[in-house]
GROMACS .gro file of C-alpha atoms in nm:
model
  351
    1MET     CA    1   3.356  24.799  22.126
    2PRO     CA    2   3.307  24.773  21.749
    3ALA     CA    3   3.368  24.432  21.598
    4GLY     CA    4   3.724  24.382  21.480
    5ASP     CA    5   3.868  24.641  21.718
    6GLU     CA    6   4.138  24.528  21.959
    7LEU     CA    7   4.201  24.647  22.314
    8ARG     CA    8   4.569  24.683  22.396
    9VAL     CA    9   4.741  24.778  22.722
   10ILE     CA   10   5.039  25.008  22.664
   11LYS     CA   11   5.342  24.972  22.891
   12CYS     CA   12   5.626  25.206  22.982
   13PRO     CA   13   5.914  25.131  22.743
   14GLN     CA   14   6.263  25.030  22.849
   15LEU     CA   15   6.487  25.319  22.949
   16ALA     CA   16   6.865  25.343  22.928
   17GLU     CA   17   7.070  25.096  23.130
   18SER     CA   18   7.159  25.360  23.389
   19LEU     CA   19   6.795  25.468  23.440
   20SER     CA   20   6.540  25.269  23.638
   21GLU     CA   21   6.244  25.509  23.663
   22GLY     CA   22   6.095  25.836  23.544
   23ASP     CA   23   5.797  26.069  23.586
   24ILE     CA   24   5.518  26.045  23.328
   25ARG     CA   25   5.374  26.354  23.159
   26TRP     CA   26   5.062  26.297  22.952
   27ILE     CA   27   5.028  26.471  22.616
   28LYS     CA   28   4.707  26.293  22.511
   29GLY     CA   29   4.396  26.225  22.720
   30VAL     CA   30   4.104  25.986  22.746
   31GLY     CA   31   3.892  25.990  22.430
   32ASP     CA   32   4.169  26.130  22.209
   33THR     CA   33   4.222  25.966  21.872
   34VAL     CA   34   4.589  25.896  21.801
   35LYS     CA   35   4.777  25.781  21.496
   36GLU     CA   36   5.043  25.515  21.482
   37ASP     CA   37   5.381  25.643  21.611
   38GLU     CA   38   5.222  25.963  21.750
   39VAL     CA   39   5.365  26.075  22.086
   40ILE     CA   40   5.112  26.008  22.362
   41CYS     CA   41   5.324  26.092  22.666
   42GLU     CA   42   5.679  26.155  22.785
   43VAL     CA   43   5.877  25.984  23.060
   44GLU     CA   44   6.101  26.243  23.220
   45THR     CA   45   6.418  26.090  23.364
   46ASP     CA   46   6.717  26.239  23.543
   47LYS     CA   47   6.887  26.310  23.211
   48THR     CA   48   6.627  26.360  22.941
   49SER     CA   49   6.262  26.315  22.841
   50ILE     CA   50   6.183  25.994  22.654
   51PRO     CA   51   5.878  26.009  22.425
   52VAL     CA   52   5.631  25.718  22.425
   53HIS     CA   53   5.471  25.653  22.085
   54ALA     CA   54   5.139  25.492  22.005
   55PRO     CA   55   5.201  25.140  21.867
   56ALA     CA   56   4.898  25.171  21.638
   57SER     CA   57   4.614  25.405  21.549
   58GLY     CA   58   4.320  25.407  21.785
   59VAL     CA   59   4.136  25.578  22.069
   60ILE     CA   60   4.261  25.619  22.426
   61LEU     CA   61   4.016  25.445  22.661
   62GLU     CA   62   4.184  25.486  22.998
   63LEU     CA   63   4.497  25.633  23.158
   64LEU     CA   64   4.620  25.387  23.420
   65VAL     CA   65   4.860  25.628  23.596
   66GLU     CA   66   4.816  25.992  23.684
   67ASP     CA   67   5.023  26.275  23.540
   68GLY     CA   68   5.347  26.318  23.735
   69THR     CA   69   5.354  25.961  23.868
   70THR     CA   70   5.693  25.792  23.899
   71ILE     CA   71   5.691  25.472  23.692
   72GLN     CA   72   5.931  25.193  23.599
   73PRO     CA   73   5.985  25.017  23.264
   74GLY     CA   74   5.713  24.760  23.197
   75LYS     CA   75   5.449  24.941  23.402
   76ASP     CA   76   5.098  24.945  23.249
   77ILE     CA   77   5.020  25.309  23.169
   78MET     CA   78   4.726  25.317  22.925
   79ARG     CA   79   4.449  25.121  22.752
   80LEU     CA   80   4.421  25.181  22.377
   81GLN     CA   81   4.135  25.072  22.151
   82ILE     CA   82   4.301  24.978  21.822
   83GLY     CA   83   4.106  25.088  21.517
   84GLY     CA   84   3.934  25.399  21.388
   85GLY     CA   85   3.603  25.359  21.570
   86ALA     CA   86   3.474  25.574  21.850
   87PRO     CA   87   3.565  25.477  22.206
   88ALA     CA   88   3.354  25.208  22.368
   89ALA     CA   89   3.048  25.327  22.555
   90SER     CA   90   3.111  25.366  22.921
   91ARG     CA   91   2.920  25.163  23.177
   92PRO     CA   92   2.590  25.335  23.274
   93ALA     CA   93   2.612  25.521  23.599
   94ALA     CA   94   2.418  25.401  23.901
   95PRO     CA   95   2.110  25.605  23.994
   96ALA     CA   96   2.190  25.891  24.224
   97ALA     CA   97   2.094  25.852  24.588
   98PRO     CA   98   1.840  26.100  24.728
   99ALA     CA   99   2.007  26.414  24.848
  100ALA     CA  100   2.048  26.435  25.224
  101ALA     CA  101   1.945  26.741  25.417
  102PRO     CA  102   2.227  26.991  25.432
  103SER     CA  103   2.407  26.996  25.764
  104PRO     CA  104   2.540  27.314  25.920
  105ALA     CA  105   2.892  27.396  25.813
  106ALA     CA  106   3.157  27.325  26.073
  107PRO     CA  107   3.394  27.607  26.164
  108ALA     CA  108   3.718  27.598  25.968
  109THR     CA  109   4.019  27.473  26.162
  110GLY     CA  110   4.381  27.463  26.062
  111SER     CA  111   4.517  27.547  25.720
  112PRO     CA  112   4.304  27.500  25.409
  113VAL     CA  113   4.385  27.205  25.184
  114SER     CA  114   4.605  27.325  24.901
  115GLY     CA  115   4.529  27.247  24.540
  116PRO     CA  116   4.756  27.059  24.301
  117ILE     CA  117   5.105  27.197  24.262
  118PRO     CA  118   5.132  27.377  23.925
  119THR     CA  119   5.406  27.283  23.683
  120THR     CA  120   5.443  27.625  23.520
  121PRO     CA  121   5.581  27.938  23.685
  122PRO     CA  122   5.349  28.232  23.761
  123PRO     CA  123   5.346  28.523  23.515
  124ALA     CA  124   5.595  28.802  23.574
  125PRO     CA  125   5.451  29.106  23.756
  126ALA     CA  126   5.355  29.397  23.534
  127LYS     CA  127   5.610  29.674  23.499
  128PRO     CA  128   5.510  30.018  23.631
  129SER     CA  129   5.354  30.233  23.358
  130GLY     CA  130   5.510  30.556  23.481
  131PRO     CA  131   5.794  30.686  23.697
  132MET     CA  132   5.782  30.625  24.069
  133SER     CA  133   5.665  30.907  24.296
  134SER     CA  134   5.932  31.143  24.424
  135THR     CA  135   5.731  31.237  24.738
  136PRO     CA  136   5.949  31.210  25.051
  137VAL     CA  137   5.861  30.918  25.274
  138SER     CA  138   5.786  31.150  25.567
  139GLN     CA  139   5.507  31.320  25.369
  140ILE     CA  140   5.327  31.003  25.260
  141GLN     CA  141   4.989  30.967  25.434
  142MET     CA  142   4.910  30.613  25.541
  143PRO     CA  143   4.550  30.497  25.479
  144GLY     CA  144   4.322  30.462  25.778
  145PRO     CA  145   4.177  30.133  25.902
  146VAL     CA  146   3.922  29.960  25.683
  147THR     CA  147   3.573  29.990  25.829
  148ALA     CA  148   3.317  29.713  25.826
  149SER     CA  149   3.108  29.891  25.564
  150ALA     CA  150   3.409  29.945  25.342
  151GLY     CA  151   3.499  29.578  25.369
  152ALA     CA  152   3.145  29.478  25.277
  153ASP     CA  153   3.151  29.703  24.971
  154ALA     CA  154   3.483  29.558  24.859
  155GLY     CA  155   3.343  29.206  24.853
  156ASP     CA  156   3.599  28.934  24.773
  157SER     CA  157   3.815  29.145  24.543
  158VAL     CA  158   4.192  29.116  24.587
  159PRO     CA  159   4.345  29.430  24.741
  160VAL     CA  160   4.554  29.644  24.509
  161GLY     CA  161   4.921  29.557  24.547
  162ALA     CA  162   4.853  29.219  24.710
  163ARG     CA  163   5.150  28.982  24.706
  164THR     CA  164   5.115  28.615  24.623
  165GLU     CA  165   5.331  28.306  24.616
  166GLN     CA  166   5.304  28.000  24.394
  167ARG     CA  167   5.479  27.667  24.431
  168VAL     CA  168   5.608  27.504  24.112
  169LYS     CA  169   5.715  27.141  24.116
  170MET     CA  170   6.078  27.096  24.014
  171ASN     CA  171   6.115  26.839  23.737
  172ARG     CA  172   6.344  26.538  23.772
  173MET     CA  173   6.607  26.681  23.539
  174ARG     CA  174   6.650  26.999  23.743
  175GLN     CA  175   6.657  26.797  24.066
  176ARG     CA  176   6.932  26.575  23.928
  177ILE     CA  177   7.131  26.872  23.796
  178ALA     CA  178   7.116  27.042  24.135
  179GLN     CA  179   7.220  26.723  24.313
  180ARG     CA  180   7.514  26.653  24.080
  181LEU     CA  181   7.646  27.009  24.095
  182LYS     CA  182   7.620  27.019  24.474
  183ASP     CA  183   7.792  26.680  24.500
  184ALA     CA  184   8.073  26.814  24.282
  185GLN     CA  185   8.112  27.118  24.508
  186ASN     CA  186   8.126  26.897  24.816
  187THR     CA  187   8.361  26.635  24.667
  188TYR     CA  188   8.600  26.812  24.429
  189ALA     CA  189   8.892  27.036  24.528
  190MET     CA  190   8.805  27.299  24.267
  191LEU     CA  191   9.015  27.595  24.163
  192THR     CA  192   8.903  27.865  23.918
  193THR     CA  193   9.150  28.079  23.722
  194PHE     CA  194   9.062  28.374  23.497
  195ASN     CA  195   9.235  28.461  23.171
  196GLU     CA  196   9.155  28.709  22.894
  197VAL     CA  197   9.166  28.615  22.527
  198ASP     CA  198   9.209  28.865  22.245
  199MET     CA  199   8.930  28.768  22.007
  200THR     CA  200   9.040  29.005  21.728
  201SER     CA  201   9.195  28.735  21.509
  202VAL     CA  202   8.902  28.496  21.556
  203ILE     CA  203   8.650  28.768  21.469
  204GLN     CA  204   8.851  28.872  21.163
  205MET     CA  205   8.879  28.511  21.047
  206ARG     CA  206   8.507  28.456  21.091
  207ASN     CA  207   8.410  28.776  20.910
  208LYS     CA  208   8.641  28.690  20.621
  209TYR     CA  209   8.538  28.329  20.565
  210LYS     CA  210   8.182  28.295  20.703
  211ASP     CA  211   8.010  28.332  20.364
  212THR     CA  212   8.248  28.092  20.190
  213PHE     CA  213   8.223  27.849  20.482
  214LEU     CA  214   7.842  27.850  20.470
  215LYS     CA  215   7.836  27.799  20.094
  216LYS     CA  216   8.086  27.513  20.104
  217HIS     CA  217   7.974  27.324  20.415
  218GLY     CA  218   7.609  27.423  20.457
  219VAL     CA  219   7.655  27.538  20.818
  220LYS     CA  220   7.743  27.872  20.972
  221LEU     CA  221   8.087  27.938  21.115
  222GLY     CA  222   8.037  28.030  21.481
  223PHE     CA  223   8.262  28.107  21.773
  224MET     CA  224   8.225  27.769  21.943
  225SER     CA  225   8.426  27.567  21.690
  226PRO     CA  226   8.753  27.764  21.742
  227PHE     CA  227   8.726  27.703  22.116
  228VAL     CA  228   8.648  27.333  22.073
  229LYS     CA  229   8.948  27.300  21.841
  230ALA     CA  230   9.172  27.492  22.083
  231VAL     CA  231   9.058  27.276  22.375
  232ALA     CA  232   9.130  26.959  22.176
  233PHE     CA  233   9.486  27.078  22.106
  234ALA     CA  234   9.536  27.173  22.473
  235LEU     CA  235   9.409  26.838  22.602
  236GLN     CA  236   9.641  26.653  22.366
  237ASP     CA  237   9.929  26.860  22.500
  238GLN     CA  238   9.820  26.809  22.864
  239PRO     CA  239   9.657  26.464  22.877
  240VAL     CA  240   9.629  26.473  23.257
  241VAL     CA  241   9.349  26.731  23.222
  242ASN     CA  242   9.165  26.486  22.996
  243ALA     CA  243   9.211  26.208  23.252
  244VAL     CA  244   8.987  26.104  23.539
  245ILE     CA  245   9.065  25.973  23.887
  246ASP     CA  246   8.916  25.635  23.977
  247GLU     CA  247   8.982  25.580  24.347
  248GLN     CA  248   9.363  25.529  24.356
  249GLU     CA  249   9.422  25.522  23.981
  250ILE     CA  250   9.435  25.782  23.704
  251ILE     CA  251   9.266  25.680  23.379
  252TYR     CA  252   9.417  25.845  23.072
  253ARG     CA  253   9.208  25.859  22.754
  254ASP     CA  254   9.350  25.878  22.401
  255TYR     CA  255   9.024  26.030  22.277
  256ILE     CA  256   8.870  26.371  22.343
  257ASP     CA  257   8.493  26.390  22.390
  258ILE     CA  258   8.385  26.746  22.470
  259SER     CA  259   8.058  26.808  22.650
  260VAL     CA  260   7.886  27.134  22.553
  261ALA     CA  261   7.648  27.276  22.814
  262VAL     CA  262   7.316  27.386  22.660
  263SER     CA  263   7.035  27.559  22.851
  264THR     CA  264   6.682  27.436  22.769
  265PRO     CA  265   6.340  27.517  22.918
  266LYS     CA  266   6.353  27.191  23.114
  267GLY     CA  267   6.703  27.241  23.249
  268LEU     CA  268   7.070  27.220  23.160
  269VAL     CA  269   7.171  26.941  22.921
  270VAL     CA  270   7.525  26.850  22.822
  271PRO     CA  271   7.543  26.669  22.485
  272VAL     CA  272   7.880  26.532  22.381
  273ILE     CA  273   8.086  26.600  22.066
  274ARG     CA  274   8.292  26.283  22.027
  275ASN     CA  275   8.645  26.236  21.893
  276CYS     CA  276   8.714  26.609  21.865
  277GLU     CA  277   9.085  26.540  21.822
  278GLY     CA  278   9.021  26.436  21.461
  279MET     CA  279   8.762  26.701  21.369
  280ASN     CA  280   8.798  27.014  21.157
  281TYR     CA  281   8.590  27.330  21.193
  282ALA     CA  282   8.316  27.205  20.961
  283ASP     CA  283   8.283  26.872  21.145
  284ILE     CA  284   8.253  27.053  21.477
  285GLU     CA  285   7.993  27.302  21.354
  286LYS     CA  286   7.782  27.024  21.201
  287ALA     CA  287   7.794  26.824  21.525
  288ILE     CA  288   7.699  27.133  21.727
  289ASN     CA  289   7.405  27.201  21.493
  290VAL     CA  290   7.272  26.846  21.522
  291LEU     CA  291   7.302  26.833  21.901
  292GLY     CA  292   7.166  27.187  21.942
  293GLU     CA  293   6.857  27.106  21.736
  294LYS     CA  294   6.797  26.790  21.941
  295ALA     CA  295   6.830  26.993  22.262
  296ARG     CA  296   6.582  27.257  22.141
  297THR     CA  297   6.324  26.996  22.039
  298GLY     CA  298   6.375  26.779  22.347
  299SER     CA  299   6.483  26.479  22.141
  300LEU     CA  300   6.829  26.418  22.290
  301ALA     CA  301   6.887  26.051  22.361
  302ILE     CA  302   7.076  25.922  22.662
  303GLU     CA  303   7.356  25.817  22.426
  304ASP     CA  304   7.397  26.180  22.317
  305MET     CA  305   7.490  26.282  22.673
  306ASP     CA  306   7.680  25.983  22.808
  307GLY     CA  307   8.052  26.014  22.860
  308GLY     CA  308   8.250  26.327  22.790
  309THR     CA  309   8.607  26.397  22.900
  310PHE     CA  310   8.590  26.779  22.925
  311THR     CA  311   8.312  27.040  22.930
  312ILE     CA  312   8.272  27.384  22.772
  313SER     CA  313   8.012  27.617  22.924
  314ASN     CA  314   7.923  27.938  22.739
  315GLY     CA  315   7.797  28.196  22.985
  316GLY     CA  316   7.846  28.466  22.723
  317VAL     CA  317   7.501  28.399  22.582
  318PHE     CA  318   7.367  28.557  22.902
  319GLY     CA  319   7.603  28.855  22.878
  320SER     CA  320   7.817  28.754  23.176
  321MET     CA  321   8.179  28.870  23.194
  322PHE     CA  322   8.314  28.625  23.453
  323GLY     CA  323   8.198  28.308  23.621
  324THR     CA  324   8.301  28.004  23.822
  325PRO     CA  325   8.158  27.701  23.639
  326ILE     CA  326   8.121  27.379  23.834
  327ILE     CA  327   8.303  27.069  23.709
  328ASN     CA  328   8.082  26.807  23.545
  329PRO     CA  329   8.154  26.480  23.735
  330PRO     CA  330   8.351  26.263  23.685
  331GLN     CA  331   8.550  26.497  23.459
  332SER     CA  332   8.856  26.682  23.586
  333ALA     CA  333   8.813  27.030  23.437
  334ILE     CA  334   8.574  27.271  23.267
  335LEU     CA  335   8.617  27.581  23.050
  336GLY     CA  336   8.382  27.874  23.104
  337MET     CA  337   8.351  28.113  22.809
  338HIS     CA  338   8.198  28.455  22.853
  339ALA     CA  339   8.089  28.763  22.660
  340VAL     CA  340   8.307  28.946  22.408
  341PHE     CA  341   8.340  29.322  22.461
  342GLU     CA  342   8.520  29.594  22.271
  343ARG     CA  343   8.752  29.802  22.488
  344PRO     CA  344   9.093  29.970  22.460
  345VAL     CA  345   9.393  29.755  22.555
  346ASN     CA  346   9.768  29.799  22.553
  347VAL     CA  347   9.927  29.586  22.280
  348ALA     CA  348  10.304  29.618  22.231
  349GLY     CA  349  10.304  29.955  22.401
  350LYS     CA  350  10.022  30.093  22.189
  351VAL     CA  351   9.653  30.132  22.263
   0.00000   0.00000   0.00000
């Protein structure tokens, strides 16, 4: 190690109070040069991914835990050589022992040992380049058995049309989401009702004021803010929907914190817009923009998702017309919004 350089052991940082462990995902590797405050890995918890930053510039000498390992706060995870020099020379390897005579291979028994479980899904199968054959099934000639010579000519090539499977490890966030939603289904007495909303006035209002709104407030006027505002009014009128049951007591809240479900590549996250009862359209749109950007970049903090007294889930972004959203525990209700379609309706006796 060059003179003046310092060797430092990096530990897993403290997580939120409600979190005691997480799975590590390495972004940097051994021999990589990192700058101060650069992200070297992420700790994926049940709620979000927490980035771990380099405390100083230097070179990574050793990773003390493997990728995907479950770790706790304070666990040693890496050795970092502080300074701009090259990594210290590794200890010389011991001389190799003379090679032993090869032994005959034993016959294979049982299932082969599988490789590491991938963390990315397999690519989608290619779409057919042309229309499917219209030949009746009864006229299709099945191929004959493969002869030994044909098999030898084919070698190890994969047969055309072969089907494969690939296992992808589910991350902690998706596991926790699945567990919470299933617990809610098993615990809550849920009832779903369906109602239609005429969006004509909202669309006209948005079309009329969107340019002025953007110029004045610096954010676009979307469709989410009218629904957040409407929900806030409704919860003030019916505070029992904004309440929560705690064993044999009902806890009423004089504040309205609305959770907005957002789909991300890592799973569903539900950041919270707080104190919606006192917000106007511009306040709501700005809050949605900030939380949406954090969700897209994976920088949501635990504090951004804690709490919430009511949830809005927008299935319309997927084109769905109806749905039965699952309540976000320990809340008492959820609103599912869906796609807007133009169609003729009877209004005051006229179509």
